[in-house]
Short mmCIF file of C-alpha atoms and ligand atoms in Angstrom, two decimals:
data_model
loop_
_atom_site.label_atom_id
_atom_site.label_comp_id
_atom_site.label_asym_id
_atom_site.label_seq_id
_atom_site.Cartn_x
_atom_site.Cartn_y
_atom_site.Cartn_z
CA MET A 1 -0.24 -0.02 -0.08
CA ILE A 2 1.39 3.77 -0.39
CA THR A 3 0.73 6.28 1.97
CA SER A 4 0.63 9.89 1.12
CA LYS A 5 2.88 11.94 3.27
CA SER A 6 0.32 14.71 4.09
CA ALA A 7 -3.39 13.62 4.80
CA ILE A 8 -5.76 15.79 3.37
CA ILE A 9 -8.17 17.48 5.60
CA THR A 10 -11.49 16.79 4.71
CA LYS A 11 -14.13 19.98 2.81
CA LEU A 12 -16.91 17.32 4.07
CA PRO A 13 -16.48 15.80 7.21
CA ASN A 14 -20.12 15.11 6.99
CA VAL A 15 -20.55 12.97 4.05
CA GLY A 16 -19.29 9.97 3.10
CA THR A 17 -20.41 7.27 0.12
CA THR A 18 -23.61 8.42 -0.92
CA ILE A 19 -27.04 6.14 0.26
CA PHE A 20 -27.50 5.76 -3.50
CA THR A 21 -24.54 4.17 -3.96
CA VAL A 22 -24.54 1.97 -1.28
CA MET A 23 -28.36 0.99 -1.37
CA SER A 24 -27.48 -0.10 -4.91
CA SER A 25 -24.05 -1.24 -4.32
CA LEU A 26 -25.75 -4.34 -1.90
CA ALA A 27 -28.85 -4.62 -4.17
CA ASN A 28 -26.25 -6.61 -6.67
CA GLU A 29 -24.16 -8.28 -3.73
CA TYR A 30 -27.59 -9.85 -2.97
CA ASN A 31 -29.05 -10.20 -5.89
CA ALA A 32 -32.28 -8.36 -4.97
CA ILE A 33 -35.58 -5.77 -6.03
CA ASN A 34 -33.66 -2.51 -6.77
CA LEU A 35 -36.45 -0.22 -5.59
CA SER A 36 -33.59 1.72 -4.21
CA GLN A 37 -31.46 4.64 -6.37
CA GLY A 38 -34.46 5.98 -8.58
CA PHE A 39 -33.32 4.94 -12.01
CA PRO A 40 -35.83 2.57 -14.90
CA ASN A 41 -35.04 -0.92 -16.11
CA PHE A 42 -37.46 -0.16 -19.10
CA PRO A 43 -36.05 1.10 -22.06
CA VAL A 44 -35.30 4.01 -23.82
CA SER A 45 -37.06 4.97 -27.51
CA ASP A 46 -35.82 2.88 -30.15
CA GLU A 47 -36.03 6.48 -31.99
CA LEU A 48 -33.73 8.59 -29.35
CA ILE A 49 -31.63 5.81 -29.45
CA SER A 50 -31.57 6.04 -33.29
CA LEU A 51 -31.14 9.55 -33.23
CA VAL A 52 -28.06 9.94 -30.87
CA ASN A 53 -26.25 6.63 -32.92
CA GLN A 54 -27.29 8.76 -36.44
CA ASN A 55 -25.75 11.65 -34.72
CA MET A 56 -22.19 9.26 -33.80
CA LYS A 57 -22.56 8.37 -37.26
CA LYS A 58 -22.47 12.13 -38.45
CA GLY A 59 -19.23 12.78 -36.69
CA TYR A 60 -21.19 15.00 -34.12
CA ASN A 61 -18.51 14.06 -31.48
CA GLN A 62 -16.73 16.60 -30.69
CA TYR A 63 -16.26 19.41 -28.17
CA ALA A 64 -20.67 20.68 -27.87
CA PRO A 65 -20.37 24.47 -27.72
CA MET A 66 -19.93 25.31 -23.36
CA MET A 67 -23.67 26.41 -23.66
CA GLY A 68 -24.78 23.56 -25.47
CA ILE A 69 -26.76 23.25 -28.65
CA LYS A 70 -28.40 26.58 -30.18
CA GLU A 71 -30.45 23.47 -31.57
CA LEU A 72 -31.49 22.52 -28.34
CA ARG A 73 -31.39 25.17 -26.20
CA GLU A 74 -34.31 26.87 -29.40
CA VAL A 75 -36.46 23.79 -28.68
CA ILE A 76 -35.90 23.89 -24.94
CA SER A 77 -37.02 27.66 -24.97
CA GLU A 78 -39.95 26.74 -27.39
CA LYS A 79 -41.17 24.30 -25.44
CA THR A 80 -40.98 26.29 -22.17
CA TYR A 81 -42.65 29.00 -23.42
CA ASN A 82 -45.06 26.87 -24.91
CA LEU A 83 -45.70 24.77 -21.03
CA TYR A 84 -44.94 28.36 -18.89
CA ASN A 85 -45.15 30.93 -20.56
CA VAL A 86 -42.54 32.42 -20.11
CA LYS A 87 -40.11 32.82 -23.20
CA TYR A 88 -36.14 31.97 -21.95
CA ASN A 89 -33.62 33.74 -24.52
CA PRO A 90 -31.79 30.61 -26.06
CA ASP A 91 -28.68 32.19 -26.74
CA SER A 92 -28.69 34.29 -22.82
CA GLU A 93 -31.10 32.32 -21.02
CA ILE A 94 -30.74 28.98 -20.91
CA THR A 95 -27.70 26.01 -20.68
CA VAL A 96 -27.73 22.04 -22.15
CA THR A 97 -25.59 20.22 -18.00
CA SER A 98 -24.33 16.63 -17.55
CA GLY A 99 -26.81 16.71 -15.66
CA GLY A 100 -29.10 18.03 -12.64
CA THR A 101 -27.15 17.62 -10.91
CA GLU A 102 -24.02 19.24 -12.68
CA ALA A 103 -26.49 22.51 -12.57
CA ILE A 104 -27.57 22.41 -8.92
CA PHE A 105 -23.73 22.68 -8.24
CA ASP A 106 -23.41 24.98 -10.96
CA ALA A 107 -26.54 27.19 -8.91
CA ILE A 108 -25.28 27.09 -6.14
CA THR A 109 -21.72 27.90 -6.87
CA ALA A 110 -22.34 30.73 -8.69
CA VAL A 111 -25.00 32.16 -5.82
CA VAL A 112 -23.03 31.76 -2.80
CA LYS A 113 -20.23 32.82 -0.37
CA THR A 114 -18.74 32.18 2.39
CA ASN A 115 -20.78 32.74 5.80
CA ASP A 116 -24.17 33.19 3.58
CA GLU A 117 -27.09 31.48 4.65
CA VAL A 118 -29.13 28.97 2.37
CA ILE A 119 -32.78 27.78 3.26
CA VAL A 120 -33.44 24.02 2.57
CA PHE A 121 -36.02 21.52 3.45
CA GLU A 122 -35.76 17.98 4.30
CA PRO A 123 -35.70 15.97 4.09
CA ALA A 124 -33.65 16.98 0.91
CA TYR A 125 -32.54 15.32 -2.31
CA ASP A 126 -28.57 14.73 -0.86
CA CYS A 127 -26.60 16.61 -3.70
CA TYR A 128 -27.68 20.18 -2.30
CA VAL A 129 -26.39 20.92 1.88
CA PRO A 130 -22.60 19.91 -0.06
CA ALA A 131 -22.13 22.15 -2.55
CA ILE A 132 -23.26 24.70 -0.20
CA GLU A 133 -20.60 23.84 2.26
CA LEU A 134 -18.03 23.56 -0.57
CA ASN A 135 -18.41 27.17 -0.91
CA GLY A 136 -18.65 28.06 2.59
CA GLY A 137 -22.33 28.48 3.54
CA ILE A 138 -24.71 27.81 6.27
CA PRO A 139 -27.82 25.47 5.40
CA VAL A 140 -30.25 26.73 7.73
CA TYR A 141 -32.69 23.61 8.37
CA ILE A 142 -36.56 23.63 7.91
CA SER A 143 -37.54 20.38 8.49
CA LEU A 144 -41.00 18.65 6.69
CA LYS A 145 -43.42 17.20 8.42
CA TYR A 146 -44.54 13.75 7.57
CA PRO A 147 -47.81 12.98 5.96
CA ASP A 148 -48.25 15.86 3.67
CA TYR A 149 -44.68 17.13 3.69
CA LYS A 150 -46.16 20.82 2.84
CA ILE A 151 -44.11 23.89 3.46
CA ASP A 152 -44.92 25.83 6.72
CA TRP A 153 -44.91 29.69 4.94
CA ASN A 154 -44.37 31.15 8.06
CA GLU A 155 -42.01 29.13 9.75
CA ALA A 156 -39.88 29.73 6.35
CA LYS A 157 -40.43 33.48 6.48
CA ASN A 158 -39.07 33.57 10.06
CA LYS A 159 -35.62 31.45 9.37
CA ILE A 160 -34.71 34.62 6.76
CA THR A 161 -32.30 36.53 7.67
CA PRO A 162 -30.50 39.89 6.57
CA LYS A 163 -27.66 36.91 5.86
CA THR A 164 -29.83 34.35 3.25
CA LYS A 165 -29.13 34.18 0.04
CA LEU A 166 -30.49 31.72 -1.36
CA ILE A 167 -33.79 29.49 -0.84
CA ILE A 168 -33.59 25.35 -2.17
CA VAL A 169 -36.87 24.29 -3.39
CA ASN A 170 -37.76 21.08 -5.38
CA THR A 171 -41.19 20.30 -6.80
CA PRO A 172 -42.61 17.10 -7.31
CA HIS A 173 -40.30 16.36 -4.87
CA ASN A 174 -38.01 13.71 -4.22
CA PRO A 175 -38.04 11.77 -1.88
CA THR A 176 -41.47 12.78 -0.79
CA GLY A 177 -43.10 12.55 -4.10
CA ALA A 178 -44.94 16.35 -2.72
CA VAL A 179 -45.73 18.20 -5.25
CA LEU A 180 -46.00 22.96 -4.66
CA ASP A 181 -49.06 23.61 -5.40
CA GLU A 182 -50.37 27.29 -6.63
CA ASN A 183 -51.19 28.75 -2.27
CA ASP A 184 -47.27 27.21 -2.08
CA LEU A 185 -45.80 29.80 -5.47
CA LYS A 186 -47.62 32.47 -3.63
CA GLN A 187 -46.69 32.05 -0.47
CA LEU A 188 -42.36 31.93 -1.59
CA ALA A 189 -43.04 34.78 -3.95
CA ASN A 190 -44.33 37.28 -0.42
CA ILE A 191 -41.31 36.63 1.24
CA VAL A 192 -38.52 36.76 -0.85
CA GLN A 193 -40.76 40.55 -2.67
CA ASN A 194 -38.14 42.79 -1.30
CA THR A 195 -35.48 40.68 -1.16
CA ASN A 196 -31.92 40.02 -3.58
CA ILE A 197 -32.82 35.93 -1.76
CA PHE A 198 -31.94 33.95 -5.25
CA ILE A 199 -33.92 30.19 -5.79
CA ILE A 200 -33.05 27.13 -7.04
CA SER A 201 -36.23 25.61 -8.25
CA ASP A 202 -35.89 21.40 -8.92
CA GLU A 203 -37.73 20.70 -11.45
CA VAL A 204 -36.33 17.78 -12.59
CA TYR A 205 -39.66 15.49 -12.51
CA GLU A 206 -42.00 18.50 -13.65
CA HIS A 207 -43.35 16.11 -16.33
CA ILE A 208 -44.13 13.16 -13.61
CA ILE A 209 -47.24 14.05 -11.44
CA PHE A 210 -49.94 12.23 -11.06
CA ASP A 211 -54.24 12.31 -10.24
CA GLY A 212 -54.57 15.36 -12.68
CA LEU A 213 -52.35 17.60 -10.65
CA LYS A 214 -50.53 19.95 -12.64
CA HIS A 215 -46.72 21.39 -12.50
CA ASN A 216 -46.89 24.70 -10.92
CA SER A 217 -43.06 25.46 -12.26
CA LEU A 218 -42.02 28.41 -10.00
CA ILE A 219 -41.44 29.92 -14.01
CA THR A 220 -45.31 31.36 -13.83
CA VAL A 221 -44.95 33.08 -11.02
CA PRO A 222 -42.46 36.31 -12.29
CA GLU A 223 -41.67 37.64 -8.19
CA LEU A 224 -40.23 34.40 -8.65
CA GLN A 225 -38.66 33.55 -12.40
CA GLN A 226 -36.68 36.96 -12.39
CA ARG A 227 -35.15 34.92 -9.00
CA SER A 228 -34.87 31.89 -9.73
CA PHE A 229 -32.56 28.99 -11.96
CA ILE A 230 -35.04 26.32 -12.93
CA VAL A 231 -33.30 23.28 -13.14
CA SER A 232 -35.03 20.01 -15.78
CA SER A 233 -33.63 16.63 -16.59
CA PHE A 234 -33.57 14.63 -19.81
CA GLY A 235 -32.51 11.59 -18.00
CA LYS A 236 -36.18 12.11 -15.26
CA THR A 237 -38.44 12.71 -18.74
CA PHE A 238 -36.50 10.15 -21.19
CA HIS A 239 -35.77 7.37 -19.07
CA ALA A 240 -31.47 8.01 -19.76
CA THR A 241 -30.35 8.95 -16.14
CA GLY A 242 -26.93 6.95 -17.69
CA TRP A 243 -27.00 9.34 -20.11
CA LYS A 244 -26.50 12.70 -17.51
CA THR A 245 -27.67 15.37 -19.27
CA GLY A 246 -30.40 19.08 -18.72
CA TYR A 247 -30.76 22.02 -18.52
CA CYS A 248 -30.93 25.34 -16.07
CA VAL A 249 -32.99 28.27 -17.55
CA ALA A 250 -32.58 31.43 -15.46
CA PRO A 251 -33.30 35.40 -15.76
CA LYS A 252 -29.85 36.13 -18.54
CA GLU A 253 -27.27 37.99 -15.55
CA LEU A 254 -28.10 34.97 -13.42
CA THR A 255 -27.07 32.24 -16.44
CA VAL A 256 -24.01 34.93 -17.03
CA GLU A 257 -22.22 33.30 -13.71
CA PHE A 258 -23.92 30.01 -13.81
CA ARG A 259 -21.92 29.78 -17.26
CA LYS A 260 -18.74 30.46 -15.88
CA ILE A 261 -18.74 27.88 -12.94
CA HIS A 262 -20.16 25.06 -15.63
CA GLN A 263 -17.59 26.10 -18.61
CA PHE A 264 -15.02 24.77 -15.63
CA VAL A 265 -16.51 22.15 -14.06
CA THR A 266 -17.56 20.08 -17.38
CA PHE A 267 -17.68 22.54 -20.01
CA SER A 268 -20.34 21.12 -21.92
CA THR A 269 -22.32 18.38 -22.54
CA PHE A 270 -22.15 15.39 -24.70
CA THR A 271 -22.70 16.58 -28.06
CA PRO A 272 -24.67 13.25 -30.31
CA LEU A 273 -26.81 13.26 -27.96
CA GLN A 274 -28.23 16.83 -27.75
CA TYR A 275 -28.71 16.87 -31.39
CA ALA A 276 -30.60 13.96 -31.12
CA LEU A 277 -32.29 15.80 -28.06
CA ALA A 278 -33.28 19.18 -30.79
CA ASP A 279 -35.41 16.28 -32.50
CA PHE A 280 -36.63 14.20 -30.11
CA LEU A 281 -37.66 16.65 -27.57
CA LYS A 282 -39.53 18.54 -30.92
CA ASN A 283 -42.35 15.92 -30.06
CA PRO A 284 -44.56 16.99 -27.52
CA ALA A 285 -45.72 13.24 -26.97
CA ASN A 286 -42.82 12.27 -26.01
CA TYR A 287 -43.11 13.73 -22.57
CA ASN A 288 -46.77 14.37 -22.16
CA GLY A 289 -47.48 10.92 -21.41
CA LEU A 290 -45.50 10.35 -18.50
CA PRO A 291 -48.64 11.46 -15.94
CA LYS A 292 -50.14 8.06 -16.94
CA PHE A 293 -47.14 5.78 -18.15
CA TYR A 294 -46.13 6.62 -14.34
CA LYS A 295 -49.49 6.73 -12.15
CA LYS A 296 -50.21 2.48 -13.65
CA LYS A 297 -46.46 1.90 -12.27
CA ARG A 298 -47.51 4.20 -8.97
CA ASN A 299 -51.08 2.04 -9.05
CA ILE A 300 -49.36 -1.74 -9.58
CA PHE A 301 -47.10 -1.35 -6.40
CA LEU A 302 -49.48 0.46 -4.16
CA ASN A 303 -51.65 -2.31 -5.29
CA SER A 304 -49.10 -5.35 -4.54
CA ILE A 305 -48.65 -4.10 -1.22
CA LYS A 306 -52.34 -3.41 -0.56
CA LYS A 307 -53.06 -5.97 2.49
CA SER A 308 -49.25 -5.68 4.05
CA LYS A 309 -48.95 -2.72 7.14
CA PHE A 310 -47.50 -0.51 5.78
CA ILE A 311 -48.85 2.63 5.99
CA PHE A 312 -48.74 5.43 2.91
CA VAL A 313 -50.43 8.56 1.28
CA PRO A 314 -50.15 8.24 -2.90
CA SER A 315 -47.29 9.85 -4.22
CA LYS A 316 -48.26 12.80 -6.04
CA GLY A 317 -45.22 13.29 -7.73
CA SER A 318 -41.64 11.55 -9.05
CA TYR A 319 -41.09 8.19 -9.39
CA PHE A 320 -40.75 7.80 -5.91
CA GLN A 321 -43.38 6.05 -3.27
CA ASN A 322 -42.73 6.29 0.29
CA LEU A 323 -44.13 3.72 2.93
CA CYS A 324 -44.62 3.94 6.64
CA TYR A 325 -43.98 0.83 8.11
CA SER A 326 -44.37 2.09 11.97
CA GLU A 327 -46.65 -1.44 12.15
CA ILE A 328 -44.12 -4.27 11.45
CA SER A 329 -40.94 -2.85 13.43
CA ASP A 330 -39.13 -0.24 15.13
CA GLU A 331 -35.55 -0.53 13.91
CA PRO A 332 -34.39 2.28 12.16
CA ASP A 333 -34.61 2.72 8.72
CA TYR A 334 -31.05 1.88 7.94
CA ASP A 335 -31.10 -1.30 9.05
CA LEU A 336 -34.30 -1.65 7.70
CA ALA A 337 -33.09 -1.59 4.05
CA ILE A 338 -30.01 -3.57 5.13
CA ARG A 339 -31.55 -6.21 5.30
CA LEU A 340 -34.65 -5.73 3.82
CA THR A 341 -31.82 -5.56 0.97
CA LYS A 342 -30.37 -8.51 2.18
CA GLU A 343 -32.93 -11.09 4.19
CA ILE A 344 -36.53 -10.72 1.02
CA GLY A 345 -34.27 -9.16 -1.63
CA VAL A 346 -36.03 -5.85 -2.29
CA ALA A 347 -33.30 -3.01 -1.63
CA SER A 348 -34.81 0.74 -0.63
CA VAL A 349 -33.95 3.88 1.31
CA PRO A 350 -34.16 4.68 4.11
CA LEU A 351 -35.89 8.75 4.70
CA SER A 352 -32.63 9.47 7.01
CA ALA A 353 -30.60 9.46 4.62
CA PHE A 354 -32.36 12.88 3.32
CA TYR A 355 -31.86 15.22 6.56
CA HIS A 356 -28.33 16.18 8.69
CA ASP A 357 -29.40 14.97 11.47
CA LYS A 358 -30.85 12.24 10.26
CA LYS A 359 -34.27 11.46 11.78
CA ASP A 360 -36.03 8.37 11.84
CA GLU A 361 -39.71 8.36 11.35
CA LYS A 362 -39.65 4.98 9.99
CA ILE A 363 -39.89 5.70 6.40
CA LEU A 364 -38.60 3.52 3.20
CA ARG A 365 -38.86 5.69 0.01
CA PHE A 366 -38.81 2.69 -2.98
CA CYS A 367 -38.47 3.50 -6.93
CA PHE A 368 -41.83 2.63 -8.96
CA ALA A 369 -40.06 2.87 -11.80
CA LYS A 370 -39.51 -0.76 -13.03
CA ASP A 371 -41.22 -2.99 -15.43
CA ASP A 372 -45.24 -4.77 -13.78
CA GLU A 373 -43.92 -7.76 -13.17
CA THR A 374 -41.34 -6.99 -10.94
CA LEU A 375 -43.18 -3.88 -9.71
CA ASN A 376 -45.29 -6.67 -8.71
CA ARG A 377 -42.60 -9.08 -7.79
CA ALA A 378 -41.07 -6.75 -5.35
CA GLY A 379 -44.33 -6.07 -3.24
CA GLU A 380 -45.46 -9.37 -2.63
CA ARG A 381 -42.20 -9.98 -1.18
CA LEU A 382 -43.01 -6.71 1.15
CA ALA A 383 -46.78 -7.55 1.50
CA LYS A 384 -45.19 -10.79 3.74
CA LEU A 385 -43.52 -7.71 6.19
N1 LIG B 401 -31.92 10.78 -8.34
C1 LIG B 401 -31.26 9.09 -8.13
C2 LIG B 401 -32.46 9.05 -6.65
O1 LIG B 401 -32.56 9.91 -5.99
C3 LIG B 401 -29.67 9.10 -7.48
C4 LIG B 401 -29.38 9.65 -7.94
C5 LIG B 401 -27.83 9.19 -7.67
O2 LIG B 401 -27.57 8.02 -7.38
N2 LIG B 401 -26.81 9.66 -7.44
O3 LIG B 401 -33.01 8.22 -6.28
#
């Protein structure tokens, strides 16, 4: 073994390997059904795959422009306008990124300086806080309450100080499946009005929303839109998480700073896919069917555990369903997630992983982006508990 001469003083003392990697590795090791890390197990559209292939053969294999190819930025602009009625300028307000995570890192890094406070609602997706801390920022936590995880906007207002630089919201929400309604947006607009607070809105599940609910993008409220980085993900929308491609739309002044970071994090994003997406995204049928498609999967999963003692509120959006097991066991959620992977062969993510203080409310998160047979098999095993 080679020993290094000097030890690194860690910048992230509270961070280990992500729970997604831990649980997926364990699922593989024990050959368990993997409902932990969120990714589909069914194929990407043949048409999209052919388009990527054709563009590789056409020779689009060198660096794309730093901000993304113009053709794709133009289609993103049209799509955003058609859905949310705001026209972003493709040249100065839209950036293609290597996934939603990169976009979130870039936006946080563009905005947060030493000792700036950032409001984070917990449970929170795991990439927000490390990015805040790497930039010297201070996360200010607000804990959302099981089972509906509604934001108490009065509490949020009370947490705002002169140091508050940024608020991060996420709708549809990973890991709870909660969504922001119009009233939430109104309240958020009220509390940021007359401040210089920026917002990152993680909307990577914008097309995965159920039961007739509409996705309330922050783009639709001018008070919010003008101060927000809105992040979306092609990986989620087109069942291809491994392609790591997403984008950020933000007003010009924000995009200037965003791109300064983006250009030194990845510089640019996978070229042939951008040409393929520029074509594929033109057809709204390629994403409009997602609510119906995923609602069916959610219902298959919930139906398969109907007779169990799990307690749940059906997910409103995203491809995650939380199940509370307080009637089944009093084990810590992390231990149970590990035990279920090893013993019954179903992997999930313990919700405590999404809290800085590892709050354990006896809840596990299951990904239902799986073929029907896999969902039924997992449900059968879980129903026996
Ligand atoms: N977004 C995925 C999830 O929530 C995980 C992505 C990752 O592994 N970093 O499960």
